[in-house]
XYZ file of C-alpha atoms in Angstrom:
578
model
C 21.396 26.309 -4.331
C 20.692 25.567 -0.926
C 20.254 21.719 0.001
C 17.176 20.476 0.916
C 16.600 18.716 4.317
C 17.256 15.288 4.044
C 14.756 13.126 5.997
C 14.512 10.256 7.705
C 17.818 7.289 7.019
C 16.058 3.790 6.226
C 17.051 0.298 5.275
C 16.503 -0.620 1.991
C 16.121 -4.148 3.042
C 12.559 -2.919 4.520
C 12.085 -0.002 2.601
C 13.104 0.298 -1.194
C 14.220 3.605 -2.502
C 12.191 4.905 -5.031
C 10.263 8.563 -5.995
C 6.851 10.021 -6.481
C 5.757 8.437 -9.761
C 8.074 6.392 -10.365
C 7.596 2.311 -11.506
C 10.879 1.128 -10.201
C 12.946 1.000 -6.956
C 16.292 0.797 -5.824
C 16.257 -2.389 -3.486
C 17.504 -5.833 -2.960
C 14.286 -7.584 -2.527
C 13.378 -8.832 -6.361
C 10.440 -11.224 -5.470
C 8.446 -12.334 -2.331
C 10.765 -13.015 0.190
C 13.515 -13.072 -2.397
C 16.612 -11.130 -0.993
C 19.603 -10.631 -3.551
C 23.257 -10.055 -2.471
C 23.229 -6.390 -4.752
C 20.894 -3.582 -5.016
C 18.710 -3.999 -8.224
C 16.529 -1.934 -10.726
C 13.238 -3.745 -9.654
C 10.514 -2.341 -12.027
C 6.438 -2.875 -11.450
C 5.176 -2.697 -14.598
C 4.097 -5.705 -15.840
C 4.737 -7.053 -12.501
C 7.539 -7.251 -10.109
C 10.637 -7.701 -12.060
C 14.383 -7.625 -11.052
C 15.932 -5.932 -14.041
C 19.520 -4.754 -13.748
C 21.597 -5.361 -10.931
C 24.058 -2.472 -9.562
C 27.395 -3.816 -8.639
C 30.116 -1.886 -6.935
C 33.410 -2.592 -8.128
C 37.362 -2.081 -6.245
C 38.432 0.834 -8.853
C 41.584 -1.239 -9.872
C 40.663 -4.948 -9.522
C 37.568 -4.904 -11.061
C 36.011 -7.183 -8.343
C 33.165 -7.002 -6.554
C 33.967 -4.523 -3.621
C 32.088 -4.182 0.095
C 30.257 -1.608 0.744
C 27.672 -0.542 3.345
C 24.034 1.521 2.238
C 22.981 4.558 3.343
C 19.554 5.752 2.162
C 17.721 8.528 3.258
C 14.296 9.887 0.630
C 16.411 11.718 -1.671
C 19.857 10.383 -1.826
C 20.952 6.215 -1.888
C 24.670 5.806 -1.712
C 26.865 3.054 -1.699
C 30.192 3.622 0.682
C 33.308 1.428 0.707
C 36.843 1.764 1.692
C 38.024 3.573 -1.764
C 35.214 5.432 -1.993
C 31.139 5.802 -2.720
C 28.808 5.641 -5.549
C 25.665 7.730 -5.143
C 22.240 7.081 -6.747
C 19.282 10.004 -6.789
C 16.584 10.552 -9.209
C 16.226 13.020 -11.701
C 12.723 12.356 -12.480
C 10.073 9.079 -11.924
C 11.567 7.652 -15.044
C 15.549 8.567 -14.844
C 18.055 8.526 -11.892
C 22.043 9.811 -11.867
C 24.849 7.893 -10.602
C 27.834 9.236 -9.425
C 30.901 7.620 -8.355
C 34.487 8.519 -6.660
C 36.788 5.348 -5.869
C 34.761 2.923 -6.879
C 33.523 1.652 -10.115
C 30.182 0.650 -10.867
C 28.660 -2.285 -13.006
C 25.259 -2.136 -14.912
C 24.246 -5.945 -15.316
C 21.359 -7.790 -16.453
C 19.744 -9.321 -13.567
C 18.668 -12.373 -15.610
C 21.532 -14.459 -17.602
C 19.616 -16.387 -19.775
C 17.739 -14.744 -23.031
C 15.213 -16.753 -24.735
C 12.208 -16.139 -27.568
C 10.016 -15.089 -24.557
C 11.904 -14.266 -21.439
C 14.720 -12.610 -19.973
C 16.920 -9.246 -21.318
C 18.175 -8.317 -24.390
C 21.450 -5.911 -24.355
C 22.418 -3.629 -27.119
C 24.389 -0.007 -28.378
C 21.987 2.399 -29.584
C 24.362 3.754 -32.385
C 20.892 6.257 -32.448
C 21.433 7.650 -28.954
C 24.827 6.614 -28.097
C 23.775 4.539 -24.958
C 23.762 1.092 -24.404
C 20.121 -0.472 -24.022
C 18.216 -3.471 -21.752
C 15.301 -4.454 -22.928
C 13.203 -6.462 -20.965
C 10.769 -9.240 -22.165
C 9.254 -9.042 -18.736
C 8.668 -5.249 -18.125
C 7.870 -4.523 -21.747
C 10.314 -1.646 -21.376
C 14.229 -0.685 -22.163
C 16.543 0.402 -19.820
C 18.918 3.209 -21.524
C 22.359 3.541 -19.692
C 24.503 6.992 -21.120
C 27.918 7.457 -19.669
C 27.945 11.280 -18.617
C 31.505 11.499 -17.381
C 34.068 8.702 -17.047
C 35.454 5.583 -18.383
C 32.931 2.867 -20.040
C 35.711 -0.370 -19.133
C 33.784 -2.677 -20.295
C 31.002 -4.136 -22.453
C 29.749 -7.378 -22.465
C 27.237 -9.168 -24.243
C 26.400 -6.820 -26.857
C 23.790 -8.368 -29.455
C 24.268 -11.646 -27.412
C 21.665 -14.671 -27.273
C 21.220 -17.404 -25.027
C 23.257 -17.217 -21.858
C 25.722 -14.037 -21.962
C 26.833 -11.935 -19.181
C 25.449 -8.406 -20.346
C 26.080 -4.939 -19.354
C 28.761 -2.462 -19.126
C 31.523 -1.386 -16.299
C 31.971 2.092 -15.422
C 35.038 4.083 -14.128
C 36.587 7.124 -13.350
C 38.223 9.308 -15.575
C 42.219 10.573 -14.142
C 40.361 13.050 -12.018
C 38.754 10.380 -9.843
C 34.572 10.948 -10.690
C 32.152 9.356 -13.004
C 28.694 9.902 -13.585
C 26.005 7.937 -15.271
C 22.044 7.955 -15.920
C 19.378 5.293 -16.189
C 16.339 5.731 -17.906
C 13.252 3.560 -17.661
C 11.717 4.248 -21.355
C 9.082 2.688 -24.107
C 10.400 2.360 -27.409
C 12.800 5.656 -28.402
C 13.612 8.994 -27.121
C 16.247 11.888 -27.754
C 19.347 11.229 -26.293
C 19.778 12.235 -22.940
C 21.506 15.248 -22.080
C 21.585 16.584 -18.478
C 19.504 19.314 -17.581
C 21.381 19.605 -13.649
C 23.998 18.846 -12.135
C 24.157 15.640 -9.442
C 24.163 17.934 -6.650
C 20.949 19.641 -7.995
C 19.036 16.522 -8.846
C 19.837 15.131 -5.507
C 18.408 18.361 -3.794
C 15.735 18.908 -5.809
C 14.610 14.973 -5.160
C 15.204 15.357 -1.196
C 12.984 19.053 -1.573
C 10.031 17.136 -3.156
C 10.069 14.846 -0.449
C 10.458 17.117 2.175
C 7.476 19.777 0.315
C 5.198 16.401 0.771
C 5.842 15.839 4.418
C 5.119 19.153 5.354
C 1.875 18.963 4.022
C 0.798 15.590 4.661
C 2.002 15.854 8.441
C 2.304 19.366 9.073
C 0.831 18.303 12.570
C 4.220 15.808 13.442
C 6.905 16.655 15.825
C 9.506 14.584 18.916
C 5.930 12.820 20.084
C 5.292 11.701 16.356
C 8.846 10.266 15.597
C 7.610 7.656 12.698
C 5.655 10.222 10.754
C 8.100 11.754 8.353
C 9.195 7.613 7.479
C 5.498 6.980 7.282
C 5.018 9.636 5.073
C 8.232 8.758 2.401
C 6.834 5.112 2.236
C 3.754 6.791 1.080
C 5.294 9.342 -0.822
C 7.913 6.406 -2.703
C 5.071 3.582 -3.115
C 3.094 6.342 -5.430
C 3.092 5.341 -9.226
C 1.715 7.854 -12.107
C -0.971 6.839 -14.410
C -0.132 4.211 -16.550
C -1.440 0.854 -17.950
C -4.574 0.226 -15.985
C -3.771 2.474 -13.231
C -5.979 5.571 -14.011
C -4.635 7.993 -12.219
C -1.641 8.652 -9.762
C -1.937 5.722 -7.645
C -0.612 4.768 -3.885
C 0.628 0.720 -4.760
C 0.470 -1.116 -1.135
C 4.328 -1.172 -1.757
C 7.254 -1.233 -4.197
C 8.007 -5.019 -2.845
C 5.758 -7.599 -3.828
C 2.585 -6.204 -2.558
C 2.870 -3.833 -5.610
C -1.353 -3.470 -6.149
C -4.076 -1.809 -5.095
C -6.364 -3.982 -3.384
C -9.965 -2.637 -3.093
C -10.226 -1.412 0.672
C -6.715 -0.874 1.590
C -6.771 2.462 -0.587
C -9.479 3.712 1.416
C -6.706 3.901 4.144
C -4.013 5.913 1.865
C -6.957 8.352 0.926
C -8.011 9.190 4.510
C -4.380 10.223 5.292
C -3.966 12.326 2.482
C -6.974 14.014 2.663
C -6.181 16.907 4.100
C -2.787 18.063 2.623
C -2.964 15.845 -0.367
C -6.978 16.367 -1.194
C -6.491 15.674 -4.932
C -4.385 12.924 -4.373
C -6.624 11.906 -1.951
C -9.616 11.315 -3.797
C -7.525 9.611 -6.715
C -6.816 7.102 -4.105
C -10.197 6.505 -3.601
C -11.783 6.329 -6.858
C -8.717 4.323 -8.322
C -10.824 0.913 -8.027
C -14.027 2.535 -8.897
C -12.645 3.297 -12.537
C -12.684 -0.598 -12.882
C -16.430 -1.403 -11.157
C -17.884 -3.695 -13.478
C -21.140 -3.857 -14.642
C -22.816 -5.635 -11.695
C -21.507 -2.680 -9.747
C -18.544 -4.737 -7.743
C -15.336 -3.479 -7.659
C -12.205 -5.068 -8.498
C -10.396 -7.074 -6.030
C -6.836 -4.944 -6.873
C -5.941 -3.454 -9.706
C -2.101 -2.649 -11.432
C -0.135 -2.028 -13.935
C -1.358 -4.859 -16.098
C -4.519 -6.600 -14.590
C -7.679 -6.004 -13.148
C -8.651 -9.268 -10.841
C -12.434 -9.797 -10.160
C -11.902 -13.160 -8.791
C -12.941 -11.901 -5.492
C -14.329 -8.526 -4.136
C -13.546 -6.319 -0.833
C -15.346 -5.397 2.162
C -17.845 -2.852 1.564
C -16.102 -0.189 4.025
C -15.922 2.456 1.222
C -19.468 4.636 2.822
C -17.077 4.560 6.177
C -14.034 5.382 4.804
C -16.109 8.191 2.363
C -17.689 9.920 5.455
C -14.319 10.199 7.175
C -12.719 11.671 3.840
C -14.599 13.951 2.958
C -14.825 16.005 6.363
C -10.679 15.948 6.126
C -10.823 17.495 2.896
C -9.523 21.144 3.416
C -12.814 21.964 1.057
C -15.468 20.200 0.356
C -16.763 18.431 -2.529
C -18.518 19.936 -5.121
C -21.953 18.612 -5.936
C -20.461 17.010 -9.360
C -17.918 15.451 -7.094
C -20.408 14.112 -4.473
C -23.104 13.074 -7.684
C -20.007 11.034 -8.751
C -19.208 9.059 -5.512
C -22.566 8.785 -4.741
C -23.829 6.881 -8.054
C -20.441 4.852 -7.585
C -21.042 3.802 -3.646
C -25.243 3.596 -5.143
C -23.943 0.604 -7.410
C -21.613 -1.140 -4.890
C -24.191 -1.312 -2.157
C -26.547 -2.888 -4.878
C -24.380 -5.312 -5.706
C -23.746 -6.607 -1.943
C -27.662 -6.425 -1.802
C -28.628 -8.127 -4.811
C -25.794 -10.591 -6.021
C -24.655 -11.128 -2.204
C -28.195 -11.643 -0.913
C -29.835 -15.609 -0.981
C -33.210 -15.877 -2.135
C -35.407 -14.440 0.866
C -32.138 -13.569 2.860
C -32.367 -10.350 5.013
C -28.267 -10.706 5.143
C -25.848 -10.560 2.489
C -22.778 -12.787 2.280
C -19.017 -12.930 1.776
C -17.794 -16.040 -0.794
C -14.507 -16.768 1.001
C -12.919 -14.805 3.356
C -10.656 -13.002 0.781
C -13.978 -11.024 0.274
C -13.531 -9.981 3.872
C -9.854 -9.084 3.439
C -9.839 -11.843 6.655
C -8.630 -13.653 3.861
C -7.802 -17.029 6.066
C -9.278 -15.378 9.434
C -10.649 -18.789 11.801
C -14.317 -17.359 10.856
C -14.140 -18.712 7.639
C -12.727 -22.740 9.189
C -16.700 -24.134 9.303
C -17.544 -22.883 5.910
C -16.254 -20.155 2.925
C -19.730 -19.165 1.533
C -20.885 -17.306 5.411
C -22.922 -14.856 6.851
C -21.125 -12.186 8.831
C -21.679 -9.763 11.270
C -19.197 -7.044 9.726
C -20.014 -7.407 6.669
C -23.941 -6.215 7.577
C -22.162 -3.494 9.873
C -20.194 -2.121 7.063
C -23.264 -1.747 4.745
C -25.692 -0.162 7.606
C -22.690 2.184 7.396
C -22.851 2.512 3.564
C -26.313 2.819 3.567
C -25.771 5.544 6.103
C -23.672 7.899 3.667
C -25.980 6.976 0.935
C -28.562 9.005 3.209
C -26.245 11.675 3.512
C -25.657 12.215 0.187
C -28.650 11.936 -1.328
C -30.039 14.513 1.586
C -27.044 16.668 0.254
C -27.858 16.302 -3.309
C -31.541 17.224 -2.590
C -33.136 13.851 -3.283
C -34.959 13.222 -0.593
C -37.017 10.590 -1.263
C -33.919 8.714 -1.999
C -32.117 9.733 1.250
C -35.838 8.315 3.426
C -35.350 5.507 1.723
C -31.575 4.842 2.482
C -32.118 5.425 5.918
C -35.202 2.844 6.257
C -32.776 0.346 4.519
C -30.215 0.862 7.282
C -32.362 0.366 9.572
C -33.400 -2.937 8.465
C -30.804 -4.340 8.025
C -29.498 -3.468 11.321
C -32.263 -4.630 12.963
C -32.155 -7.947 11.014
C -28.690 -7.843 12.087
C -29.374 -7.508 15.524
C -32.220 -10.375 15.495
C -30.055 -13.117 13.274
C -26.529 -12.711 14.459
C -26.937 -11.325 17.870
C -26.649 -13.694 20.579
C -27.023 -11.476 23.760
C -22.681 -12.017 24.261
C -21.415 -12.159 20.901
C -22.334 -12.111 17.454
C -22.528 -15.647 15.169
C -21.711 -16.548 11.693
C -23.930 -18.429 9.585
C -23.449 -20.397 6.553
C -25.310 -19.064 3.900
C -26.639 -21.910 2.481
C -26.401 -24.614 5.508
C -28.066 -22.056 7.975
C -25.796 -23.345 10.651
C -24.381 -21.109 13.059
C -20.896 -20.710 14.993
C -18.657 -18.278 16.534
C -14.590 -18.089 16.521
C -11.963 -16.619 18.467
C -11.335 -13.933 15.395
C -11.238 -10.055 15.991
C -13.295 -10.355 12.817
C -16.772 -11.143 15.123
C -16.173 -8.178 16.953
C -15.630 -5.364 13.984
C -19.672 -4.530 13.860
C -17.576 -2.064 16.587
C -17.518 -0.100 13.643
C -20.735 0.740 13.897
C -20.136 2.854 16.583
C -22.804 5.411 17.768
C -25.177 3.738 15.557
C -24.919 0.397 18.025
C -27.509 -0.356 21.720
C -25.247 0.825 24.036
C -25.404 -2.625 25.566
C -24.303 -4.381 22.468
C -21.234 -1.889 22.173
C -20.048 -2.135 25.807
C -20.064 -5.959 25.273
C -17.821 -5.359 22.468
C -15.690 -3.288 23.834
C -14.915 -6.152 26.206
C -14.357 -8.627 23.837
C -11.793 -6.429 21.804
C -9.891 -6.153 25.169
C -9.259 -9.363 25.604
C -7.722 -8.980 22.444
C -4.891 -6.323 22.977
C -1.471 -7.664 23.653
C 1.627 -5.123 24.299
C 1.905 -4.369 20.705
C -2.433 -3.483 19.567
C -4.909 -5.769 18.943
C -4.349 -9.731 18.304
C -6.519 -10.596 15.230
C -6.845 -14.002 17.386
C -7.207 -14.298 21.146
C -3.209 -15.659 21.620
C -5.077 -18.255 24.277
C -7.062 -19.811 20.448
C -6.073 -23.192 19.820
C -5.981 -21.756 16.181
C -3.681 -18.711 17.077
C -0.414 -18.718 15.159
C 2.482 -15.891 15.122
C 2.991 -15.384 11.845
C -0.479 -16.853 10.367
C -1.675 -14.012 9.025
C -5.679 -12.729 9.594
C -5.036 -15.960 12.503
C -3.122 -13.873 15.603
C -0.610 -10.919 13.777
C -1.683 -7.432 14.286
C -2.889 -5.462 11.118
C -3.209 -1.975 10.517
C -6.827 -1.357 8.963
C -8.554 -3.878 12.084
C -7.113 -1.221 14.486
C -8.276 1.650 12.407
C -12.111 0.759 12.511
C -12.146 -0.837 15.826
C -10.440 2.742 17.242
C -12.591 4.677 15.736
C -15.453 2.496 16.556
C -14.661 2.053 19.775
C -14.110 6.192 19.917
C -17.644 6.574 18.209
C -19.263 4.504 20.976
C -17.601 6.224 23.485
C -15.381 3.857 24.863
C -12.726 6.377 24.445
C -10.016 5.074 27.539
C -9.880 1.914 24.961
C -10.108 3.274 22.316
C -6.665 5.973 23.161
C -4.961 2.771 24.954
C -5.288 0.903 21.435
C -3.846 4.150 19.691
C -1.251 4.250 21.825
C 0.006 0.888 21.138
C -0.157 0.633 17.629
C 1.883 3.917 17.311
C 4.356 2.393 19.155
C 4.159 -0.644 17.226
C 5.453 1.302 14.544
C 7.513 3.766 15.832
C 9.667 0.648 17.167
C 9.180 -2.293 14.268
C 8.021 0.021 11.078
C 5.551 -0.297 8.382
C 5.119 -3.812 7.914
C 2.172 -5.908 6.306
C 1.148 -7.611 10.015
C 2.991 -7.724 13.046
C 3.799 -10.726 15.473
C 1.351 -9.922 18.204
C 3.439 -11.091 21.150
C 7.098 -10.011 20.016
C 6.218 -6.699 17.676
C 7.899 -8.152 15.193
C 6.889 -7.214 11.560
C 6.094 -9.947 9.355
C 5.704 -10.127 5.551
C 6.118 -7.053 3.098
C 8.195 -4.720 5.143
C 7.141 -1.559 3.474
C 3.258 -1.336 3.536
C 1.432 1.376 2.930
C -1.891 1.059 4.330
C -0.094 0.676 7.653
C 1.829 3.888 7.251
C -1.300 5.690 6.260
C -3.067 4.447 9.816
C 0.324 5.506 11.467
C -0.427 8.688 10.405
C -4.151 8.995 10.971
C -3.622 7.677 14.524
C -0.446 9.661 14.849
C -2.487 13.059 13.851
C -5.374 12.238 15.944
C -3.917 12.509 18.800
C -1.429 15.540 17.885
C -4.867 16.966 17.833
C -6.474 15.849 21.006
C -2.808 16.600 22.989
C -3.117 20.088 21.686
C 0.245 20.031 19.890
């Protein structure tokens, strides 16, 4: 068969290597900031677990040997002096090893077994593999020796502290070849169904299939998009647990949820060569709005938190989606979103509204996603301008949809709403230079250094044009080499790596661009394009970013930041004419 293009080489220290679907990676980070000398099985389910650590071994000594890794989307290999060991997947659940000078060992990443914790290691005399099974995952980890030498086994039926797993090495011909299976409780014994060669080509085709049609748009100008797009494709898990329906995690590292606005981020650049995808992505947390019509604040494998909530950005990020859909919704389809984005903006006007308010209010600034952002120093229960922009917006698509649905009445009376609570907006917060927060229950007022007082940007056309130019301004004052400081770097409060308090992130630069754009503030709006692209094109995908050095901070392989990559990225394929 022919091979498939390859795609972009990565590290797997920033990015792990995993497949569409798939709950586990192939990466050396095996908890937050936890880096481990080998490459390990690190399974989501259940949370983020280090299962089974992948050792290379010297084919005669046995010992650990060095190697160097090479990873590109469909192939992750291992390369030493002897030789190379080569890892690809067969399917979500199953990858193939193959090695040729070196040997390989298959090792529990946990020593210690107890009642409740850690991995048990046995022979399946049933399907003639050796299985881990993992109190932490809830799953079993099949190994089957396809070709080769099984050297060793250790630990078999062992309790307590053991040393489990098995050694594999080459037969007199020099190759071996081994597969892994993620699995519940039993299954046939495996038996190939291609050869290494195949699976590895088939795996690099799928990626390569999903490219083209999520950046069909990308060429030498774009040089991050087809990376962008693999951390999208790799960070995608299929339904299971209390993940609905194939979901985009924020990453296979320890971000490994979706949080409740970040998805709206994925969805908009899938949209329009990934529609069904797409619109997964952005009814994921819906599936789990409760009954006072909030949404979740993240949802995965295992748990649904409702401790807090998220921004109400989901009427924004609906009117953006839909016109990238290559078709558009069906009635049924808009009905749906529109009863589900009907209940959420009820819930932010009921349950967030004070007696005799005008204004709703965020909790604590992880309802913001701001989560520590220097708005939130005076006081946690606060009145904030975004959060009153983001519903006027919401109300906004409410109109739209109703209009479309042919309830009228309904669509009168989401406008009128929108324009009240602008206007109360405008009269409360407004200060002539800047817009205030206000406790919600003190009444007193303040302002901060925070790019968070400036996102009612995001309002856009809808904004005096006064009000917007001021703005504009502002957000200036906030771009560094590298995009938009979340804190002026002059603040008192700013700090490097202080999260929501100075790095850049992603989604801020998404709604103040398009804002900004919307307004018509367009020279600022391209100049902050330009600089987050080549943010990324030069650090990568991280979480944040330092703001004066580029540098990118935290979880190295985010996908909301990928997704605006690639929304920014397209953009201005578009405008250029390319």
């Amino acid at each position: 068969m022919t091979a498939a293009r390859s795609g972009p080489a990565f590290s797997v220290h920033d990015i792990p290597f995993s497949t569409f679907g798939s709950w586990f990676d192939i990466s050396p980070v095996i908890a937050e900031k936890t880096y481990a000398e080998d490459l390990h099985l690190v399974s989501h389910q259940n949370g983020m677990h280090g299962v089974l650590r992948l050792v290379p071994l010297h084919p005669t000594a046995g010992e650990r040997a060095e190697t160097r890794i090479e990873a590109t989307p469909g192939l992750l290999g291992w390369i030493g002096e002897t030789g190379r060991v080569d890892l690809a997947y067969e399917s979500p659940d199953t990858v193939r090893l193959r090695g040729s000078g070196l040997g390989l060992g298959v090792r529990a990443a946990a020593p210690d077994l107890t009642p409740f914790s850690g991995t048990y290691f046995f022979h399946d005399p049933a399907a003639g593999g050796h299985v881990f099974t993992s109190y932490e995952t809830g799953r079993r980890y099949r190994v089957t020796v396809l070709t080769g030498t099984l050297a060793e086994v250790a630990g078999d039926q062992a309790l307590g502290r053991a040393d489990r797993g098995v050694t594999v090495t080459a037969d007199p011909d020099g190759a071996w070849e081994i597969a892994i299976e993620e699995l519940d409780t039993a299954r046939p014994p495996y038996t190939p169904s291609a050869c290494f060669e195949e699976v590895r080509d088939a795996a690099a085709g799928a990626f390569a299939a999903f490219v083209d049609a999520v950046a069909p748009w990308r060429s030498s100008a774009t040089p991050a998009a087809e990376l962008a797009a693999y951390v999208l494709w790799s960070a995608t898990v299929r339904p299971t647990g209390l993940v609905t329906r194939p979901g985009v995690l924020m990453s296979k590292h320890w971000m490994d949820k979706v949080w409740s606005w970040d998805h709206c981020f994925n969805a908009l650049a899938l949209a329009p060569g990934s529609p069904g995808l797409a619109l997964d992505q952005f009814h994921l947390p819906f599936d789990h709005q409760d009954a006072a019509g909030a949404l979740p604040d993240s949802v995965t494998h295992s748990e649904v938190l409702h401790n807090f909530v998220k921004p109400p950005i989901h009427g924004w990020a609906f009117g953006r989606l839909r016109r990238r859909l290559p078709k558009p919704p069906t009635p049924e389809e808009l009905s749906c979103v529109y009863a589900r984005l009907e209940r959420w903006t009820d819930f932010w006007l009921t349950a967030r509204r004070a007696p005799g308010a005008q204004l709703p209010h965020y909790q604590h600034g992880n309802d913001s996603g701001w989560d520590n952002a220097t708005t939130f120093d005076p006081g946690r229960v606060v009145v904030t301008a975004d959060l009153s922009a983001f519903l006027v917006l919401q109300l906004h698509e409410l109109a739209a949809l109703a209009a479309e649905l042919g309830k009228a009445d309904a669509s009168r009376r989401w406008t009128a709403r929108a324009a009240e609570l602008q206007t109360a907006l405008l009269d409360q917060l407004w200060t002539g230079d800047r817009f205030l927060a206000r406790g919600a229950g003190t009444g007193s007022t303040w302002s901060s250094a925070s790019l968070l007082d400036l996102m009612p940007i995001a309002l856009g056309e809808h904004l005096p044009e006064e009000i917007g130019g001021t703005l504009a301004d502002r957000i200036e004052a906030h771009l560094t080499p590298y995009g938009l400081a979340t804190e002026l770097t002059t603040s008192p409060h700013y700090l490097a790596d202080g999260y929501w308090r100075g790095p850049i992130w992603a989604p801020a630069t998404v709604l103040v661009e398009d804002g900004l754009r919307r307004a018509g503030h367009t020279r600022l709006a391209d100049d902050i394009s330009a600089r987050f692209r080549a943010l990324c094109e030069a650090h990568g995908f991280a979480e944040n970013f330092d703001a004066l050095t580029g540098t990118g901070l935290r979880d190295r392989a985010y996908t909301w930041t990928a997704s605006s990559y690639l929304l920014l990225a397209e953009a201005h394929a578009h405008r250029s004419g390319r």
